[in-house]
């Protein structure tokens, strides 16, 4: 099975190379991986002790960041490495302020490449977030005596580990992972069925992350002026389905304001065509303070054409619509809105997002199979202040009532590492 795994990885690499000729995202990922060894070689010496966090993409990065920050606080002389699999995570983080000494792509999981990469520095503690497991990497880390963890682990029944042909990988996890910190009881129970006993329930670190976001909140220029005294619906990480909801809602209620933050900035042009009277956020921040000709009172729609604002924008919302749930792309972060006591609406395709069911059960969120049903509900609840307030209060309490998963994880890791 190990031989077949390596064949699969080789085929995956070949597929990436072929796909890169047609897909700019794949092309960026391949180009970035060519620089990974040079990045760690230039940033670390062989004597540096390194805490290494791996995240598949941006969502996992946000999930693991509270743990990484607390580890750095307790081990201040250690250096920090963050690796990504996806360009959508790497390209956002590498451009903004972060605590890492180095940010790069994780090499493809071929033994030679993994060995070459890890030989340039001394990893002391490694953790991956959620469910990004790589066989050769884990073997190499164990060979080097690295303490290895999974933070906010999430097992589900369709994973390869619960198939007969996945038993060999389970054996690798038993041997190579020091501890699994599960985010749900069901994940923990599934791990027990395959005898991954080095496990505990810690909760979801994303709750700690969004609590941080609320505590560190800063105002966003122009939003109070744009909102005025009207109700505001923020469409975060919106795909085409959420755009359709926005059109229906605006048609049904002319006395509200909408903020549209697309999941892909390449959609900005399309949004401007749909809402020709909309104002772009770049127009707000680039206006002349003493002589502004940008009217923020009349436009009903604001299109966000930059990244890094969404979490703070939710704080201005009376209601949030979070994208990705009306199809298989995957639901985006609903907790960033809920932490500000904002009701959250989303599609019902969220199999890998247990927090969605939990928020619904708490009365702070609601999902729909169809954008028309979602839009009709939004139009109705915007006319019912009591129901809107209650749903928002439930969302905020849901976040604040969650345990501090970061402290649970930190105490375990430091206990094992320092002893």
CSV table of C-alpha atoms in Angstrom, one decimal:
chain,number,residue,atom,x,y,z
A,1,UNK,CA,0.0,0.0,0.0
A,2,UNK,CA,2.9,2.4,0.7
A,3,UNK,CA,4.1,1.7,-2.9
A,4,UNK,CA,0.7,2.4,-4.3
A,5,UNK,CA,0.5,5.6,-2.2
A,6,UNK,CA,3.8,6.9,-3.7
A,7,UNK,CA,2.5,6.0,-7.2
A,8,UNK,CA,-0.6,8.0,-6.4
A,9,UNK,CA,1.4,11.0,-5.2
A,10,UNK,CA,3.6,10.8,-8.3
A,11,UNK,CA,0.4,10.8,-10.5
A,12,UNK,CA,-1.0,13.7,-8.5
A,13,UNK,CA,2.2,15.7,-9.2
A,14,UNK,CA,2.0,14.9,-12.9
A,15,UNK,CA,-1.7,16.0,-12.9
A,16,UNK,CA,-0.7,19.3,-11.3
A,17,UNK,CA,1.9,19.9,-13.9
A,18,UNK,CA,-0.5,19.2,-16.7
A,19,UNK,CA,-3.3,21.2,-15.1
A,20,UNK,CA,-0.9,24.1,-14.5
A,21,UNK,CA,-0.9,24.8,-18.2
A,22,UNK,CA,-4.7,25.6,-18.0
A,23,UNK,CA,-5.2,26.7,-14.4
A,24,UNK,CA,-3.4,29.7,-13.0
A,25,UNK,CA,-4.0,28.5,-9.4
A,26,UNK,CA,-2.2,25.2,-10.0
A,27,UNK,CA,0.6,27.1,-11.8
A,28,UNK,CA,1.1,29.4,-8.8
A,29,UNK,CA,1.2,26.4,-6.4
A,30,UNK,CA,3.8,24.6,-8.5
A,31,UNK,CA,6.0,27.7,-8.8
A,32,UNK,CA,5.7,28.3,-5.0
A,33,UNK,CA,6.8,24.8,-4.2
A,34,UNK,CA,10.0,25.2,-6.1
A,35,UNK,CA,11.0,27.9,-3.6
A,36,UNK,CA,10.1,26.1,-0.4
A,37,UNK,CA,13.5,24.6,0.3
A,38,UNK,CA,15.3,27.9,-0.3
A,39,UNK,CA,12.8,29.7,1.9
A,40,UNK,CA,13.4,27.5,5.0
A,41,UNK,CA,17.1,27.3,4.3
A,42,UNK,CA,17.4,31.1,4.3
A,43,UNK,CA,15.2,31.6,7.3
A,44,UNK,CA,16.4,28.9,9.7
A,45,UNK,CA,19.7,27.6,10.9
A,46,UNK,CA,20.3,23.9,11.9
A,47,UNK,CA,20.4,25.0,15.6
A,48,UNK,CA,17.1,26.9,15.6
A,49,UNK,CA,14.2,25.1,17.3
A,50,UNK,CA,11.1,25.4,15.1
A,51,UNK,CA,7.4,25.2,15.8
A,52,UNK,CA,5.8,24.1,12.5
A,53,UNK,CA,2.1,24.5,11.7
A,54,UNK,CA,0.7,23.0,8.5
A,55,UNK,CA,-2.7,24.1,7.2
A,56,UNK,CA,-4.3,23.0,4.0
A,57,UNK,CA,-5.8,26.4,3.3
A,58,UNK,CA,-6.9,29.7,4.8
A,59,UNK,CA,-9.7,28.2,7.0
A,60,UNK,CA,-7.4,25.7,8.6
A,61,UNK,CA,-4.8,28.5,9.2
A,62,UNK,CA,-7.3,30.5,11.1
A,63,UNK,CA,-8.3,27.5,13.1
A,64,UNK,CA,-4.7,26.7,14.1
A,65,UNK,CA,-3.5,30.2,14.7
A,66,UNK,CA,-4.7,30.6,18.3
A,67,UNK,CA,-2.6,27.5,19.2
A,68,UNK,CA,0.4,28.7,17.3
A,69,UNK,CA,0.3,32.1,19.0
A,70,UNK,CA,0.0,30.6,22.5
A,71,UNK,CA,2.9,28.2,21.8
A,72,UNK,CA,5.0,31.2,20.7
A,73,UNK,CA,4.2,33.0,23.9
A,74,UNK,CA,5.3,30.1,26.0
A,75,UNK,CA,8.3,29.2,23.9
A,76,UNK,CA,9.5,32.6,22.8
A,77,UNK,CA,12.9,31.5,21.6
A,78,UNK,CA,11.4,29.1,19.1
A,79,UNK,CA,11.0,30.1,15.5
A,80,UNK,CA,7.8,29.7,13.5
A,81,UNK,CA,7.2,27.9,10.2
A,82,UNK,CA,3.8,27.8,8.5
A,83,UNK,CA,3.2,25.7,5.4
A,84,UNK,CA,0.2,25.5,3.1
A,85,UNK,CA,-1.0,23.0,0.5
A,86,UNK,CA,-3.3,25.5,-1.3
A,87,UNK,CA,-2.5,28.8,-2.9
A,88,UNK,CA,-5.7,30.3,-1.5
A,89,UNK,CA,-4.2,30.0,2.0
A,90,UNK,CA,-0.6,30.8,1.2
A,91,UNK,CA,-1.2,33.9,-1.0
A,92,UNK,CA,-3.4,35.6,1.6
A,93,UNK,CA,-1.2,34.9,4.6
A,94,UNK,CA,2.2,35.7,3.0
A,95,UNK,CA,1.0,39.2,2.1
A,96,UNK,CA,-0.1,40.2,5.6
A,97,UNK,CA,1.4,40.6,9.0
A,98,UNK,CA,1.9,37.2,10.7
A,99,UNK,CA,4.0,35.7,13.5
A,100,UNK,CA,5.9,33.3,11.3
A,101,UNK,CA,9.6,33.5,10.5
A,102,UNK,CA,8.8,31.6,7.3
A,103,UNK,CA,5.7,30.9,5.2
A,104,UNK,CA,5.9,28.5,2.3
A,105,UNK,CA,4.2,25.6,0.4
A,106,UNK,CA,4.5,22.1,1.8
A,107,UNK,CA,6.4,20.0,-0.8
A,108,UNK,CA,4.5,17.2,-2.4
A,109,UNK,CA,4.6,14.1,-0.3
A,110,UNK,CA,7.3,12.1,-2.0
A,111,UNK,CA,10.0,10.8,0.4
A,112,UNK,CA,12.9,12.4,-1.3
A,113,UNK,CA,11.3,15.9,-1.4
A,114,UNK,CA,10.1,15.7,2.2
A,115,UNK,CA,13.5,14.6,3.4
A,116,UNK,CA,15.3,17.3,1.5
A,117,UNK,CA,12.8,20.0,2.9
A,118,UNK,CA,13.1,18.9,6.6
A,119,UNK,CA,16.9,18.6,6.4
A,120,UNK,CA,17.2,22.4,6.2
A,121,UNK,CA,15.9,23.1,9.7
A,122,UNK,CA,15.2,21.4,13.1
A,123,UNK,CA,11.4,21.0,13.7
A,124,UNK,CA,10.7,20.6,17.4
A,125,UNK,CA,6.9,20.6,17.4
A,126,UNK,CA,4.7,20.0,14.4
A,127,UNK,CA,0.9,20.1,14.2
A,128,UNK,CA,-1.4,19.8,11.3
A,129,UNK,CA,-4.9,21.3,11.4
A,130,UNK,CA,-8.2,19.4,11.0
A,131,UNK,CA,-7.4,16.5,8.5
A,132,UNK,CA,-4.5,17.1,6.2
A,133,UNK,CA,-2.4,14.0,6.7
A,134,UNK,CA,0.7,13.1,4.6
A,135,UNK,CA,2.2,9.6,5.0
A,136,UNK,CA,5.8,10.3,4.1
A,137,UNK,CA,5.9,13.6,6.0
A,138,UNK,CA,4.6,11.9,9.2
A,139,UNK,CA,7.1,9.1,8.9
A,140,UNK,CA,10.0,11.6,8.4
A,141,UNK,CA,8.9,13.6,11.4
A,142,UNK,CA,8.8,10.5,13.6
A,143,UNK,CA,12.2,9.5,12.4
A,144,UNK,CA,13.5,12.9,13.5
A,145,UNK,CA,11.8,12.6,16.9
A,146,UNK,CA,9.5,15.5,16.4
A,147,UNK,CA,6.4,15.9,18.7
A,148,UNK,CA,3.5,15.7,16.3
A,149,UNK,CA,-0.1,16.6,16.8
A,150,UNK,CA,-3.5,17.1,15.1
A,151,UNK,CA,-5.4,20.2,16.2
A,152,UNK,CA,-9.1,20.4,15.8
A,153,UNK,CA,-9.1,16.9,14.3
A,154,UNK,CA,-12.3,16.0,12.4
A,155,UNK,CA,-12.9,12.4,11.4
A,156,UNK,CA,-16.0,11.5,9.4
A,157,UNK,CA,-17.2,8.1,8.1
A,158,UNK,CA,-16.3,8.5,4.5
A,159,UNK,CA,-12.6,9.0,5.1
A,160,UNK,CA,-10.2,6.3,3.9
A,161,UNK,CA,-9.3,5.4,7.5
A,162,UNK,CA,-12.7,3.6,7.8
A,163,UNK,CA,-12.2,1.4,4.8
A,164,UNK,CA,-10.4,-1.9,4.8
A,165,UNK,CA,-7.8,-0.6,2.4
A,166,UNK,CA,-7.1,2.3,4.8
A,167,UNK,CA,-5.9,0.2,7.7
A,168,UNK,CA,-2.2,0.7,6.7
A,169,UNK,CA,-2.6,4.5,7.0
A,170,UNK,CA,-4.3,4.1,10.4
A,171,UNK,CA,-1.2,2.1,11.5
A,172,UNK,CA,0.9,5.1,10.5
A,173,UNK,CA,-1.2,7.5,12.4
A,174,UNK,CA,-1.0,5.3,15.6
A,175,UNK,CA,2.8,5.3,15.2
A,176,UNK,CA,3.4,8.8,14.2
A,177,UNK,CA,0.9,11.1,15.9
A,178,UNK,CA,1.5,11.9,19.6
A,179,UNK,CA,-2.0,13.2,20.2
A,180,UNK,CA,-5.3,14.0,18.4
A,181,UNK,CA,-7.3,17.0,19.7
A,182,UNK,CA,-10.8,16.4,18.4
A,183,UNK,CA,-13.2,19.2,17.8
A,184,UNK,CA,-16.4,17.1,18.2
A,185,UNK,CA,-17.6,14.1,20.2
A,186,UNK,CA,-18.5,12.2,17.0
A,187,UNK,CA,-14.9,12.6,15.6
A,188,UNK,CA,-13.5,11.3,18.9
A,189,UNK,CA,-15.9,8.4,18.8
A,190,UNK,CA,-15.0,7.5,15.3
A,191,UNK,CA,-11.3,7.6,16.2
A,192,UNK,CA,-11.9,5.2,19.0
A,193,UNK,CA,-13.5,2.7,16.5
A,194,UNK,CA,-10.1,2.4,14.7
A,195,UNK,CA,-8.2,2.4,18.1
A,196,UNK,CA,-6.6,5.8,17.8
A,197,UNK,CA,-6.6,6.0,21.6
A,198,UNK,CA,-4.1,8.9,21.8
A,199,UNK,CA,-7.1,11.2,21.5
A,200,UNK,CA,-9.2,13.7,23.5
A,201,UNK,CA,-12.0,16.1,22.9
A,202,UNK,CA,-10.7,19.7,23.0
A,203,UNK,CA,-13.3,21.6,21.0
A,204,UNK,CA,-12.9,23.8,18.0
A,205,UNK,CA,-10.1,26.4,18.1
A,206,UNK,CA,-12.1,28.5,15.6
A,207,UNK,CA,-14.3,29.6,18.4
A,208,UNK,CA,-11.2,31.0,20.2
A,209,UNK,CA,-10.1,32.6,17.0
A,210,UNK,CA,-13.4,34.5,16.4
A,211,UNK,CA,-13.5,35.6,20.0
A,212,UNK,CA,-10.0,37.1,19.4
A,213,UNK,CA,-11.4,38.8,16.3
A,214,UNK,CA,-14.1,40.4,18.3
A,215,UNK,CA,-11.8,41.5,21.1
A,216,UNK,CA,-9.3,43.0,18.6
A,217,UNK,CA,-12.0,44.7,16.5
A,218,UNK,CA,-11.2,48.0,14.7
A,219,UNK,CA,-13.7,50.1,12.8
A,220,UNK,CA,-13.8,49.8,9.0
A,221,UNK,CA,-13.6,53.2,7.2
A,222,UNK,CA,-16.8,54.4,5.6
A,223,UNK,CA,-19.1,51.6,6.8
A,224,UNK,CA,-21.1,53.6,9.4
A,225,UNK,CA,-21.6,56.3,6.8
A,226,UNK,CA,-22.8,53.7,4.2
A,227,UNK,CA,-25.1,52.0,6.6
A,228,UNK,CA,-26.7,55.1,8.1
A,229,UNK,CA,-29.9,54.1,10.0
A,230,UNK,CA,-30.9,51.3,7.7
A,231,UNK,CA,-30.7,47.6,8.2
A,232,UNK,CA,-27.6,46.0,6.7
A,233,UNK,CA,-27.1,42.5,5.2
A,234,UNK,CA,-23.5,41.3,4.7
A,235,UNK,CA,-22.9,38.6,2.1
A,236,UNK,CA,-19.6,37.1,3.0
A,237,UNK,CA,-17.5,34.9,0.7
A,238,UNK,CA,-20.4,35.0,-1.8
A,239,UNK,CA,-20.7,32.7,-4.7
A,240,UNK,CA,-23.2,33.0,-7.6
A,241,UNK,CA,-26.0,31.5,-5.4
A,242,UNK,CA,-25.5,34.1,-2.7
A,243,UNK,CA,-25.4,36.8,-5.4
A,244,UNK,CA,-28.8,35.5,-6.5
A,245,UNK,CA,-30.1,35.8,-3.0
A,246,UNK,CA,-28.8,39.4,-2.8
A,247,UNK,CA,-30.7,40.3,-6.0
A,248,UNK,CA,-34.0,38.9,-4.7
A,249,UNK,CA,-33.6,40.5,-1.3
A,250,UNK,CA,-32.8,44.0,-2.7
A,251,UNK,CA,-35.7,43.7,-5.2
A,252,UNK,CA,-38.1,42.8,-2.3
A,253,UNK,CA,-36.9,45.5,0.1
A,254,UNK,CA,-35.6,48.8,-1.2
A,255,UNK,CA,-35.1,50.3,2.3
A,256,UNK,CA,-32.0,48.2,3.2
A,257,UNK,CA,-28.3,48.2,2.5
A,258,UNK,CA,-26.2,45.2,1.2
A,259,UNK,CA,-22.5,44.6,1.4
A,260,UNK,CA,-21.2,42.0,-1.0
A,261,UNK,CA,-17.8,40.4,-0.4
A,262,UNK,CA,-17.2,37.8,-3.2
A,263,UNK,CA,-15.2,34.6,-2.5
A,264,UNK,CA,-13.2,35.5,-5.7
A,265,UNK,CA,-12.3,39.1,-6.5
A,266,UNK,CA,-12.5,38.2,-10.1
A,267,UNK,CA,-16.3,38.4,-9.5
A,268,UNK,CA,-16.2,42.1,-8.8
A,269,UNK,CA,-16.8,43.0,-12.5
A,270,UNK,CA,-19.8,40.7,-12.6
A,271,UNK,CA,-21.2,42.2,-9.4
A,272,UNK,CA,-20.8,45.7,-10.8
A,273,UNK,CA,-22.8,44.7,-13.8
A,274,UNK,CA,-25.6,43.2,-11.6
A,275,UNK,CA,-25.6,46.3,-9.3
A,276,UNK,CA,-24.5,49.2,-11.6
A,277,UNK,CA,-25.2,51.8,-8.9
A,278,UNK,CA,-23.1,50.0,-6.3
A,279,UNK,CA,-20.0,51.7,-4.8
A,280,UNK,CA,-16.7,49.8,-4.6
A,281,UNK,CA,-14.8,49.8,-1.3
A,282,UNK,CA,-11.6,50.9,-3.1
A,283,UNK,CA,-13.5,54.1,-4.0
A,284,UNK,CA,-14.1,54.8,-0.4
A,285,UNK,CA,-10.5,54.3,0.8
A,286,UNK,CA,-9.1,56.2,-2.2
A,287,UNK,CA,-11.3,59.2,-2.0
A,288,UNK,CA,-9.9,62.7,-1.2
A,289,UNK,CA,-10.8,63.3,2.5
A,290,UNK,CA,-11.3,67.0,2.0
A,291,UNK,CA,-13.2,66.9,-1.3
A,292,UNK,CA,-14.9,63.6,-1.6
A,293,UNK,CA,-17.3,63.0,-4.5
A,294,UNK,CA,-18.2,59.5,-3.4
A,295,UNK,CA,-21.8,59.3,-2.2
A,296,UNK,CA,-22.3,56.7,0.5
A,297,UNK,CA,-25.8,57.6,1.5
A,298,UNK,CA,-27.8,56.8,-1.6
A,299,UNK,CA,-26.2,53.5,-3.0
A,300,UNK,CA,-27.9,50.4,-1.6
A,301,UNK,CA,-25.0,48.1,-2.4
A,302,UNK,CA,-21.3,48.2,-1.4
A,303,UNK,CA,-18.9,45.7,-3.2
A,304,UNK,CA,-15.8,44.8,-1.4
A,305,UNK,CA,-12.9,44.6,-3.8
A,306,UNK,CA,-10.2,43.9,-1.4
A,307,UNK,CA,-9.3,41.1,1.1
A,308,UNK,CA,-8.9,41.1,4.9
A,309,UNK,CA,-12.0,43.1,5.8
A,310,UNK,CA,-14.8,40.5,6.0
A,311,UNK,CA,-14.5,39.5,9.7
A,312,UNK,CA,-14.8,43.1,10.8
A,313,UNK,CA,-17.6,43.9,8.3
A,314,UNK,CA,-19.8,41.4,9.9
A,315,UNK,CA,-19.8,43.5,13.1
A,316,UNK,CA,-21.9,46.1,11.2
A,317,UNK,CA,-24.5,43.6,10.0
A,318,UNK,CA,-28.0,43.1,11.1
A,319,UNK,CA,-27.9,39.7,9.3
A,320,UNK,CA,-25.2,37.8,7.5
A,321,UNK,CA,-25.4,35.4,4.5
A,322,UNK,CA,-22.2,33.2,4.3
A,323,UNK,CA,-21.3,31.6,1.0
A,324,UNK,CA,-20.4,28.2,-0.2
A,325,UNK,CA,-23.3,26.2,1.3
A,326,UNK,CA,-25.5,26.1,-1.8
A,327,UNK,CA,-23.2,23.7,-3.6
A,328,UNK,CA,-20.3,21.3,-3.0
A,329,UNK,CA,-17.5,24.0,-2.8
A,330,UNK,CA,-17.8,24.0,1.0
A,331,UNK,CA,-19.3,26.4,3.5
A,332,UNK,CA,-17.2,29.3,4.5
A,333,UNK,CA,-16.6,30.6,8.0
A,334,UNK,CA,-20.0,31.2,9.7
A,335,UNK,CA,-18.5,31.8,13.1
A,336,UNK,CA,-16.9,35.2,12.2
A,337,UNK,CA,-20.4,36.6,11.9
A,338,UNK,CA,-21.9,34.8,14.8
A,339,UNK,CA,-19.3,36.1,17.2
A,340,UNK,CA,-20.7,39.6,16.8
A,341,UNK,CA,-24.2,38.4,17.6
A,342,UNK,CA,-25.3,38.4,14.0
A,343,UNK,CA,-27.9,35.9,12.7
A,344,UNK,CA,-26.3,33.7,10.0
A,345,UNK,CA,-28.0,32.3,6.8
A,346,UNK,CA,-26.4,29.7,4.6
A,347,UNK,CA,-27.0,26.8,2.2
A,348,UNK,CA,-27.5,23.3,3.4
A,349,UNK,CA,-24.4,21.6,1.9
A,350,UNK,CA,-22.0,21.6,4.9
A,351,UNK,CA,-21.2,18.0,5.7
A,352,UNK,CA,-17.7,18.9,7.0
A,353,UNK,CA,-18.9,21.8,9.1
A,354,UNK,CA,-20.4,20.4,12.3
A,355,UNK,CA,-20.5,24.0,13.7
A,356,UNK,CA,-23.3,24.7,11.2
A,357,UNK,CA,-25.7,22.2,12.8
A,358,UNK,CA,-24.7,23.4,16.3
A,359,UNK,CA,-25.4,27.1,15.4
A,360,UNK,CA,-28.8,26.1,13.9
A,361,UNK,CA,-29.6,24.1,17.1
A,362,UNK,CA,-28.7,27.1,19.2
A,363,UNK,CA,-31.2,29.2,17.2
A,364,UNK,CA,-28.5,31.5,15.8
A,365,UNK,CA,-28.4,30.3,12.2
A,366,UNK,CA,-30.6,28.8,9.5
A,367,UNK,CA,-29.9,26.8,6.4
A,368,UNK,CA,-31.8,26.5,3.1
A,369,UNK,CA,-31.7,24.1,0.2
A,370,UNK,CA,-32.7,26.8,-2.3
A,371,UNK,CA,-31.7,30.5,-2.6
A,372,UNK,CA,-35.3,31.6,-3.1
A,373,UNK,CA,-36.3,30.1,0.2
A,374,UNK,CA,-33.4,31.8,1.8
A,375,UNK,CA,-34.2,35.2,0.3
A,376,UNK,CA,-37.9,34.9,1.4
A,377,UNK,CA,-36.8,34.1,5.0
A,378,UNK,CA,-34.4,37.1,5.0
A,379,UNK,CA,-37.1,39.5,3.7
A,380,UNK,CA,-39.5,38.2,6.4
A,381,UNK,CA,-37.1,38.4,9.4
A,382,UNK,CA,-35.9,41.9,8.4
A,383,UNK,CA,-39.4,43.0,9.1
A,384,UNK,CA,-39.5,41.3,12.5
A,385,UNK,CA,-37.2,43.1,14.9
A,386,UNK,CA,-37.9,40.9,17.8
A,387,UNK,CA,-37.1,37.7,15.9
A,388,UNK,CA,-34.0,39.2,14.4
A,389,UNK,CA,-32.8,40.3,17.8
A,390,UNK,CA,-33.4,37.0,19.4
A,391,UNK,CA,-31.6,35.1,16.6
A,392,UNK,CA,-28.6,37.4,16.9
A,393,UNK,CA,-28.5,37.0,20.7
A,394,UNK,CA,-28.6,33.3,20.3
A,395,UNK,CA,-25.7,33.4,17.8
A,396,UNK,CA,-23.5,35.5,20.1
A,397,UNK,CA,-24.3,33.3,23.1
A,398,UNK,CA,-23.4,30.2,21.1
A,399,UNK,CA,-19.9,31.5,20.5
A,400,UNK,CA,-19.2,32.8,24.0
A,401,UNK,CA,-20.4,29.6,25.6
A,402,UNK,CA,-17.8,27.4,23.8
A,403,UNK,CA,-14.9,26.1,25.9
A,404,UNK,CA,-11.4,27.5,25.4
A,405,UNK,CA,-10.0,24.8,23.2
A,406,UNK,CA,-6.7,26.5,22.8
A,407,UNK,CA,-5.9,26.3,26.5
A,408,UNK,CA,-6.8,22.6,26.6
A,409,UNK,CA,-4.5,21.9,23.6
A,410,UNK,CA,-1.7,24.1,24.9
A,411,UNK,CA,-1.6,22.5,28.3
A,412,UNK,CA,-1.3,19.0,26.8
A,413,UNK,CA,1.4,19.9,24.2
A,414,UNK,CA,3.5,21.8,26.7
A,415,UNK,CA,3.1,19.1,29.3
A,416,UNK,CA,4.4,16.5,26.9
A,417,UNK,CA,7.1,18.7,25.4
A,418,UNK,CA,8.6,20.2,28.6
A,419,UNK,CA,8.5,16.9,30.5
